[in-house]
PDB file of C-alpha atoms in Angstrom:
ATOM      1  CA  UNK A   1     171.782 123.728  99.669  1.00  0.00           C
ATOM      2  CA  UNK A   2     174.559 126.284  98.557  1.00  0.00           C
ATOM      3  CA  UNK A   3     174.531 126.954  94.878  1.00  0.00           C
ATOM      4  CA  UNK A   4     177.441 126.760  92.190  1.00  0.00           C
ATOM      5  CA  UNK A   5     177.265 128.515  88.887  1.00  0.00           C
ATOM      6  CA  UNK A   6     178.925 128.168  85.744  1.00  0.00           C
ATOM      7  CA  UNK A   7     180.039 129.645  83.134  1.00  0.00           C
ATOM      8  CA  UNK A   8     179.126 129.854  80.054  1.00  0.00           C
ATOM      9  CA  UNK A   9     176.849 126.749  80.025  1.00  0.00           C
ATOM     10  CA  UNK A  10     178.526 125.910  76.463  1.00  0.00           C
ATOM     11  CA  UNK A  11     181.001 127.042  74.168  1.00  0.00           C
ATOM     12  CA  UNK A  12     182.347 126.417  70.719  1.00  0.00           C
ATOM     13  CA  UNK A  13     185.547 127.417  69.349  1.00  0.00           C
ATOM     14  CA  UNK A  14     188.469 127.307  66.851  1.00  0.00           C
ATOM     15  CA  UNK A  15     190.550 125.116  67.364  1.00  0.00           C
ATOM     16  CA  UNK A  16     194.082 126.778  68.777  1.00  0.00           C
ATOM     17  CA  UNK A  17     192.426 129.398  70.695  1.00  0.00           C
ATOM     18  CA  UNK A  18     191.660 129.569  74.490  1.00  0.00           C
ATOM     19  CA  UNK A  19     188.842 129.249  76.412  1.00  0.00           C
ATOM     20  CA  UNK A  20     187.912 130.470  80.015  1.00  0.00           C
ATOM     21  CA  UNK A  21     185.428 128.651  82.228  1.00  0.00           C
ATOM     22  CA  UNK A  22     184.346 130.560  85.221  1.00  0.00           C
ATOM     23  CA  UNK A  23     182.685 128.642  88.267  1.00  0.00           C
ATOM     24  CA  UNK A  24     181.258 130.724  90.895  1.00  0.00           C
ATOM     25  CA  UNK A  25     179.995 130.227  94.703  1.00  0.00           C
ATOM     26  CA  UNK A  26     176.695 132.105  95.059  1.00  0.00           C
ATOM     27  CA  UNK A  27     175.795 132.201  98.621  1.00  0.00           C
ATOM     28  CA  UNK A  28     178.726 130.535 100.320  1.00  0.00           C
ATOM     29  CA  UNK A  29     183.041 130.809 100.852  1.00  0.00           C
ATOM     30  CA  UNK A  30     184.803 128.308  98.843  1.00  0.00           C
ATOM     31  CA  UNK A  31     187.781 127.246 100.031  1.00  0.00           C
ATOM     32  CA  UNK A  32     188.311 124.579  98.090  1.00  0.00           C
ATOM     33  CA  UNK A  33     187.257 123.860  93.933  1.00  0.00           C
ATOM     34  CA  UNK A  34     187.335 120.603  92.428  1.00  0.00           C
ATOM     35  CA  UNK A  35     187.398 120.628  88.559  1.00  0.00           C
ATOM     36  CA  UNK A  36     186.484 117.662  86.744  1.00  0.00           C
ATOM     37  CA  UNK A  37     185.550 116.827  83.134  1.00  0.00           C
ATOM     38  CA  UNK A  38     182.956 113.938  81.438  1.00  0.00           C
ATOM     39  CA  UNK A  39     182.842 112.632  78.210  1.00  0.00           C
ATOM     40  CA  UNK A  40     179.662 111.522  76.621  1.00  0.00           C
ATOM     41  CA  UNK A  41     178.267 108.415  78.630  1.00  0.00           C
ATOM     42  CA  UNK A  42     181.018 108.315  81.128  1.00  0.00           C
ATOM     43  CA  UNK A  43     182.083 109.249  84.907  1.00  0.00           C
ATOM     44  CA  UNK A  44     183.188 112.586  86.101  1.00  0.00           C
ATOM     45  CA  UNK A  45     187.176 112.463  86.070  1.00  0.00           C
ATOM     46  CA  UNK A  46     188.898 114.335  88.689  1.00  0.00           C
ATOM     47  CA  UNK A  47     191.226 116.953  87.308  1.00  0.00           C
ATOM     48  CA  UNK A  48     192.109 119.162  89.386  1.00  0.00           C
ATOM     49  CA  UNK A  49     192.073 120.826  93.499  1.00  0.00           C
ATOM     50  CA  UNK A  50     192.223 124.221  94.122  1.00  0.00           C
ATOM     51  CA  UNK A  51     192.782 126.164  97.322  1.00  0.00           C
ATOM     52  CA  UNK A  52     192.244 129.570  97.561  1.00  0.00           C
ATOM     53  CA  UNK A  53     195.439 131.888  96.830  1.00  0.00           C
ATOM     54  CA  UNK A  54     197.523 128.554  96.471  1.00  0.00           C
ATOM     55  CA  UNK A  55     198.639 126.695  93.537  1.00  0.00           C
ATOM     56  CA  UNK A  56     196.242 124.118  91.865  1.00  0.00           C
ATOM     57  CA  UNK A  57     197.321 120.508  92.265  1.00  0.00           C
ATOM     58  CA  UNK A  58     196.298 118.359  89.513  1.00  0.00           C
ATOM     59  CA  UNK A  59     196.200 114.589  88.824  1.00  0.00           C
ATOM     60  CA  UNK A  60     198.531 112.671  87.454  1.00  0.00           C
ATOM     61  CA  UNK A  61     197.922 112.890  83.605  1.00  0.00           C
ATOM     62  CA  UNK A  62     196.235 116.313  83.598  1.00  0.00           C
ATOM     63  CA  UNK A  63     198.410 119.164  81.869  1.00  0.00           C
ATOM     64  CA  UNK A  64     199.051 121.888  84.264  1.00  0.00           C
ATOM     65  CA  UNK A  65     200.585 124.146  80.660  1.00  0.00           C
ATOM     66  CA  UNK A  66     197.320 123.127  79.204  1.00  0.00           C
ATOM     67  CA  UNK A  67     194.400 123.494  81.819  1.00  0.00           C
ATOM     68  CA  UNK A  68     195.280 126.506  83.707  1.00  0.00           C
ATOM     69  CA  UNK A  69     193.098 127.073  86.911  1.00  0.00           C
ATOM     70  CA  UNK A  70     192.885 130.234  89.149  1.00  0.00           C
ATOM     71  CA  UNK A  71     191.525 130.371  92.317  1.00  0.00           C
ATOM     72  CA  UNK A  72     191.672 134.017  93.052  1.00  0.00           C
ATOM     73  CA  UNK A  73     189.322 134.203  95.640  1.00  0.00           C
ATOM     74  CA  UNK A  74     186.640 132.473  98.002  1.00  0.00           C
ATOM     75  CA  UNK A  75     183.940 132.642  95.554  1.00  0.00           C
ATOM     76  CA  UNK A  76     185.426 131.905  91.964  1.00  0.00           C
ATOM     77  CA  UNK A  77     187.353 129.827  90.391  1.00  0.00           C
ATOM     78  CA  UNK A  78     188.382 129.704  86.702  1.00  0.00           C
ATOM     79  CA  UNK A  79     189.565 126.980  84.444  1.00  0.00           C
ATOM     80  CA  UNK A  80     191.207 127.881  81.148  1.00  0.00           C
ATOM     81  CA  UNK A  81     192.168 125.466  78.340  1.00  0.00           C
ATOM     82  CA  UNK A  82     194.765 127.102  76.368  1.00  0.00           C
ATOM     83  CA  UNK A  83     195.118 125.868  72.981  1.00  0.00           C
ATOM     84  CA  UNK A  84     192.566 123.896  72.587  1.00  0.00           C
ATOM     85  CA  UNK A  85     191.972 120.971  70.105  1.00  0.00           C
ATOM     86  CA  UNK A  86     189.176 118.833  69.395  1.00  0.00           C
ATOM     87  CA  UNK A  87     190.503 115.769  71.646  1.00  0.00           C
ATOM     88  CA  UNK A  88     189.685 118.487  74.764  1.00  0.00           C
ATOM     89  CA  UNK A  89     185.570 118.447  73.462  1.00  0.00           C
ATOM     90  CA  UNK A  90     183.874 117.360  76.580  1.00  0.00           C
ATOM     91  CA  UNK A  91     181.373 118.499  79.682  1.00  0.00           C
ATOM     92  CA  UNK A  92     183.392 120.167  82.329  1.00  0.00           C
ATOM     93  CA  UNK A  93     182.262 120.513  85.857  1.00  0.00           C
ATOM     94  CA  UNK A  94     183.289 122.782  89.058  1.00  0.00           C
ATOM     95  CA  UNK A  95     182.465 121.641  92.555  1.00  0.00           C
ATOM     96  CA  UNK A  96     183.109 123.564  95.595  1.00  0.00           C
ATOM     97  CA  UNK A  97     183.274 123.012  99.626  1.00  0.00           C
ATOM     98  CA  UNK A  98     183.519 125.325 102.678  1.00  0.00           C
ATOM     99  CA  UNK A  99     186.223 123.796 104.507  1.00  0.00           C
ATOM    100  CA  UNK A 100     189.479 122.799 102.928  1.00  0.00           C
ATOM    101  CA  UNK A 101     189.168 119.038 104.621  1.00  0.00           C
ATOM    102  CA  UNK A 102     186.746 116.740 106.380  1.00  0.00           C
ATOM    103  CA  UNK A 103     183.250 115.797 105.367  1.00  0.00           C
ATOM    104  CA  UNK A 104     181.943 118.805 104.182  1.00  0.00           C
ATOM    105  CA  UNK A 105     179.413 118.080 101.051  1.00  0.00           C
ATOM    106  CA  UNK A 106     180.633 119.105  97.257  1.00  0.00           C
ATOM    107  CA  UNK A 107     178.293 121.498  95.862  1.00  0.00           C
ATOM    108  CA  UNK A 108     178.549 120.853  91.883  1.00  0.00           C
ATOM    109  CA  UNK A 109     178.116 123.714  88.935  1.00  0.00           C
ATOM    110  CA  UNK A 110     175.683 123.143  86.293  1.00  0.00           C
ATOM    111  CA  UNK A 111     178.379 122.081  84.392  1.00  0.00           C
ATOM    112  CA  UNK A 112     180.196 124.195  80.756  1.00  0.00           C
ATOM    113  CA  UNK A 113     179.717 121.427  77.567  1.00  0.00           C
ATOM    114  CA  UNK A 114     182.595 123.079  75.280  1.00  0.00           C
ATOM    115  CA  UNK A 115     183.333 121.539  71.781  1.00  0.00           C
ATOM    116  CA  UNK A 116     186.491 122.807  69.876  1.00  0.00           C
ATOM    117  CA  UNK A 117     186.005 122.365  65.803  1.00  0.00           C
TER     118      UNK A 117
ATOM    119  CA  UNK B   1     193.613 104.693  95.927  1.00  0.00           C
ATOM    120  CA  UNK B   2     189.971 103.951  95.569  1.00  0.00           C
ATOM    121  CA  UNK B   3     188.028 102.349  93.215  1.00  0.00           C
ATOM    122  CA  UNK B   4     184.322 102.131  92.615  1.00  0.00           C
ATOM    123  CA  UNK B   5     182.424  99.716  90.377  1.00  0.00           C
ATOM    124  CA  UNK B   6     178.949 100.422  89.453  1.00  0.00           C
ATOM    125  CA  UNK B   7     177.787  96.757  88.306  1.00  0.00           C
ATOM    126  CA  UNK B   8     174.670  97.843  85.551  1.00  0.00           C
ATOM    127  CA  UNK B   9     175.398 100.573  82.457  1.00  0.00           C
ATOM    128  CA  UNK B  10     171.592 101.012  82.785  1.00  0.00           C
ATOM    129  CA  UNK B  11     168.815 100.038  84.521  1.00  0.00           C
ATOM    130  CA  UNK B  12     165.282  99.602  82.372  1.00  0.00           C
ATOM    131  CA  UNK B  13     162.214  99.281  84.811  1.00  0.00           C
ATOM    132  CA  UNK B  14     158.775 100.144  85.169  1.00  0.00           C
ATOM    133  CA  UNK B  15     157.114 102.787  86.650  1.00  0.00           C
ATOM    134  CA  UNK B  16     156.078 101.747  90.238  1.00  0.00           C
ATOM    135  CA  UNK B  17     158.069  98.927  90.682  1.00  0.00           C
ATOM    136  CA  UNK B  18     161.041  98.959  93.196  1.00  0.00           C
ATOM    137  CA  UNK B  19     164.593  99.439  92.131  1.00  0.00           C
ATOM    138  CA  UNK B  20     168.094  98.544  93.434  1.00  0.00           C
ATOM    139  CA  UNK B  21     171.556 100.496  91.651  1.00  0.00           C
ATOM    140  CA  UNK B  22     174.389  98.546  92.622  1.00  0.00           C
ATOM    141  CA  UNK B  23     177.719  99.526  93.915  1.00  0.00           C
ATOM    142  CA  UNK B  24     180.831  98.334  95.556  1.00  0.00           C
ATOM    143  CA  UNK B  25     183.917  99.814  95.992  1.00  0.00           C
ATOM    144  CA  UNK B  26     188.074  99.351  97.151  1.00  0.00           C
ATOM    145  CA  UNK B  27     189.873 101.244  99.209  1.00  0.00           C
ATOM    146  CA  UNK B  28     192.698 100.427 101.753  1.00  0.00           C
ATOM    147  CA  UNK B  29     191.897 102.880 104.195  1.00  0.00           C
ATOM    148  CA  UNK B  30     188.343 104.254 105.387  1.00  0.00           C
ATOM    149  CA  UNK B  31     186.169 106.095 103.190  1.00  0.00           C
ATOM    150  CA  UNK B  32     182.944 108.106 103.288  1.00  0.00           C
ATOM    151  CA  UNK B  33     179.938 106.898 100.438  1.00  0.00           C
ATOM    152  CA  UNK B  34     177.942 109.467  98.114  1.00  0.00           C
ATOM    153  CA  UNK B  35     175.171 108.848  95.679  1.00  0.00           C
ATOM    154  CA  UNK B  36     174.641 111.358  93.304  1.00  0.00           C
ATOM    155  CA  UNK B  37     172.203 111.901  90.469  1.00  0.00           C
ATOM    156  CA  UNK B  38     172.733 113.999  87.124  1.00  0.00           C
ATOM    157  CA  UNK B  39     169.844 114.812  84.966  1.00  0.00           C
ATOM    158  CA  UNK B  40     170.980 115.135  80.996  1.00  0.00           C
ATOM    159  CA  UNK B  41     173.214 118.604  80.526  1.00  0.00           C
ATOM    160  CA  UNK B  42     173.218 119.602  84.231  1.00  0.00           C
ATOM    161  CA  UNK B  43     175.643 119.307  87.179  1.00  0.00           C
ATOM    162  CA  UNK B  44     175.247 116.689  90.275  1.00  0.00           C
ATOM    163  CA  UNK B  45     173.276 116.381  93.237  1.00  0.00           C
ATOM    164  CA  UNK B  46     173.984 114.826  96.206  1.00  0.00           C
ATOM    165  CA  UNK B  47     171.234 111.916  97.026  1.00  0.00           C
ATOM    166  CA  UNK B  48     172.557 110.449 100.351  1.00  0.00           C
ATOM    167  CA  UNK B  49     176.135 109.800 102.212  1.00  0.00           C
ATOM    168  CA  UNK B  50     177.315 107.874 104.531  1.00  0.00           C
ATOM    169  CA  UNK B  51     179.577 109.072 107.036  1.00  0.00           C
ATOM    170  CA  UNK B  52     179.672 106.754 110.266  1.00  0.00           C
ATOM    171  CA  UNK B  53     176.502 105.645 111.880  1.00  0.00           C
ATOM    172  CA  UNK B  54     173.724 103.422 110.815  1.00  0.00           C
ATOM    173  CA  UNK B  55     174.164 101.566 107.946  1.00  0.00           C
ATOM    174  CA  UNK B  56     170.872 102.308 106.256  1.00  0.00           C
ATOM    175  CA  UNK B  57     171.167 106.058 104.694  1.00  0.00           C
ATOM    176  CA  UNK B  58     167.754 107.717 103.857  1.00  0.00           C
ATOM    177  CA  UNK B  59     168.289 110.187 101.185  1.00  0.00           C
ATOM    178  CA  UNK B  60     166.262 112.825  99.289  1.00  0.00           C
ATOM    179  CA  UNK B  61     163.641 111.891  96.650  1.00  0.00           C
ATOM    180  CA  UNK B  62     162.814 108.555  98.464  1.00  0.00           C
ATOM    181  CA  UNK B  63     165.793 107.066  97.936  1.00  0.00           C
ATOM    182  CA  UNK B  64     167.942 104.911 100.397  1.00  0.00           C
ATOM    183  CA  UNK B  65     171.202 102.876 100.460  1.00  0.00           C
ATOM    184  CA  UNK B  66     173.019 101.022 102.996  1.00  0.00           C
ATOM    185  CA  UNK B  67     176.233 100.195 103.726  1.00  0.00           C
ATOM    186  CA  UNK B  68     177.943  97.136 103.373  1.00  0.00           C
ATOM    187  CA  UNK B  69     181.428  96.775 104.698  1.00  0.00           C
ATOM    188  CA  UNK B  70     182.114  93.070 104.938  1.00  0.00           C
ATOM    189  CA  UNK B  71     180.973  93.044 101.072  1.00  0.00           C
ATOM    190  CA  UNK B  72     182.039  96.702 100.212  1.00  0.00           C
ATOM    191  CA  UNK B  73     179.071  97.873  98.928  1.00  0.00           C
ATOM    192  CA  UNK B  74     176.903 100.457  99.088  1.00  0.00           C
ATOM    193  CA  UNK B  75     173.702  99.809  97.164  1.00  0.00           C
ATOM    194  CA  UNK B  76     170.959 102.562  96.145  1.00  0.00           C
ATOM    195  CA  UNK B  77     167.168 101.751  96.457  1.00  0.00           C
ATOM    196  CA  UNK B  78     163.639 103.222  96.011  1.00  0.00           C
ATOM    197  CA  UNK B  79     160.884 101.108  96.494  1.00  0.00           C
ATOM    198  CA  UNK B  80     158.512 102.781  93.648  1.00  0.00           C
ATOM    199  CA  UNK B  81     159.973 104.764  91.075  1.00  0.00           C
ATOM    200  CA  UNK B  82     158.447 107.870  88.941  1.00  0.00           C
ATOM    201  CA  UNK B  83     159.065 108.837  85.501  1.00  0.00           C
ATOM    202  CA  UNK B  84     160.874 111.743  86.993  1.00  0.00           C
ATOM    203  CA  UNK B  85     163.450 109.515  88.336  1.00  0.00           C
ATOM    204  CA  UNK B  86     165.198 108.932  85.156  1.00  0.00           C
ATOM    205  CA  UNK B  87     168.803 110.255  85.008  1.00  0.00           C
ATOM    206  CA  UNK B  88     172.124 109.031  86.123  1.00  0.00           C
ATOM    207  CA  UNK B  89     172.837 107.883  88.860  1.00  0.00           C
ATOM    208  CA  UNK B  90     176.610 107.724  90.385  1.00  0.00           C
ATOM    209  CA  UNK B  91     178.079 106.336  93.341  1.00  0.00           C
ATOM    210  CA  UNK B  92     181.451 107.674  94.667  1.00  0.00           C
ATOM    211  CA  UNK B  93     184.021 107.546  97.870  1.00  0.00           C
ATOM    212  CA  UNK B  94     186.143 109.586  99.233  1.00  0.00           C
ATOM    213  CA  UNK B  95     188.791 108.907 101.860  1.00  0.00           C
ATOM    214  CA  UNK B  96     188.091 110.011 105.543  1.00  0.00           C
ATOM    215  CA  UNK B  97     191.753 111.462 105.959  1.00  0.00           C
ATOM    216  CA  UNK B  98     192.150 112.984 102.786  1.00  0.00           C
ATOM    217  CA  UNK B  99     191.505 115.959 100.715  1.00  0.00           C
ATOM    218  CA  UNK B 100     187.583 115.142  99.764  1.00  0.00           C
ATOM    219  CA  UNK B 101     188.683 114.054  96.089  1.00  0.00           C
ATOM    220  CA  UNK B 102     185.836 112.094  95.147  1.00  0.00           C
ATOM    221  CA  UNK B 103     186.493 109.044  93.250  1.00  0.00           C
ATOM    222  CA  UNK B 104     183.457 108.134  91.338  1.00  0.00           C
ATOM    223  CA  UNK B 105     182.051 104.750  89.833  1.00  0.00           C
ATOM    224  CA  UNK B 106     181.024 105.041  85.924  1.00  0.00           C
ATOM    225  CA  UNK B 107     177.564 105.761  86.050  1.00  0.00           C
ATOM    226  CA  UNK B 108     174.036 103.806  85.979  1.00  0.00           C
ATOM    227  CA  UNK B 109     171.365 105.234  83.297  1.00  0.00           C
ATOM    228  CA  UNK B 110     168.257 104.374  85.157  1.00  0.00           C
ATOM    229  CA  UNK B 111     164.923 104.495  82.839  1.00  0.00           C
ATOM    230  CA  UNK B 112     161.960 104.529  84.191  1.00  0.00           C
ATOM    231  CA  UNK B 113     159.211 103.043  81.451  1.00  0.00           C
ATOM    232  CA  UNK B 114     155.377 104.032  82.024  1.00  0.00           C
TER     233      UNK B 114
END
């Protein structure tokens, strides 16, 4: 299957200061990015859709100020959590398609653990 | 919107013997069914889906599910489990005429005891 990397695979930081997460399609286009985040012993939360060269649309609760995603081109995507505090601590995951619609399978990123003291 | 219940936190069982994760789901409109798995501190993989078709899915790893849609389920199995099969294991939907946002259930720990 197509691969998805991530990265870095973890970070710590101060809080207040920003951090970028990079997810990147190896071997295929991605049109479309899915960002979602886990915290220990729970599901993957949906936060985010990206298209290529469009805006991200995020769910409802997710800070658009505060998680700021770029999708600058067909093979990366880049999720950046400005300001961060220790409530944002948690595993955050990429996932990427080919097609912007229909049944086209998710490919998911290793996944970036980032913990904010 | 969708919802997807996963009924077990975890699943204990011994190596060998046969195993069934369960799932069911809501959704008002039509929806597509994924099984992924997530070994500790990595990413998903995709198991099996079900798209339209037969009802019984055969998936990677010797894993199978089948689709329910009078009950709304969509049940994993594997009729002899390894060691290596320990992980989670998550079921999810997504809507046919939508945007592929998966909507996922919270998550079975499946440990597999020697």
């Amino acid at each position: 299957g197509a691969v998805v990397s991530q990265h870095p695979s973890w970070v710590i930081c101060k809080s207040g200061t920003s951090v970028k997460i990079e997810c990147r399609s190896l071997d295929f286009q991605a049109t479309t990015m899915f960002w979602y985040r886990q915290f220990p012993k729970q599901s993957l939360m949906l936060m985010a859709t990206s298209n290529e060269g469009s805006k991200a649309t995020y769910e409802q609760g997710v800070e658009k100020d505060k998680f700021l995603i770029n999708h600058a081109s067909l093979t990366l995507s880049t999720l950046t959590v400005t300001s961060a505090h220790p409530e944002d601590s948690s595993f955050y995951i990429c996932s990427a398609t080919g097609t912007s619609g229909g049944t086209d399978e998710q490919f998911f990123g290793p996944g970036t653990r980032l913990t904010v003291l | 919107a969708q919802s997807v219940t996963q009924l077990d936190s975890q699943v204990p069982v011994f190596e060998e013997a046969p195993v069934e994760l369960r799932c069911n789901y809501s959704s008002s409109v039509s929806v597509y069914l994924f099984w992924y798995v997530q070994y500790p501190n990595q990413g998903l993989q995709l198991l099996l889906k079900y798209l339209s078709g037969s009802t019984l899915v055969k998936g990677i790893n010797g894993f199978e599910a089948e689709f329910n849609k009078s009950q709304t389920s969509f049940h994993l199995r594997k009729p002899s489990v390894h060691i290596s099969d320990t992980a989670e294991y998550f079921c999810a939907v997504s809507e046919v005429q939508g945007a592929q946002k998966l909507v996922f259930g919270q998550g079975t720990r499946l440990t597999i005891n020697p």
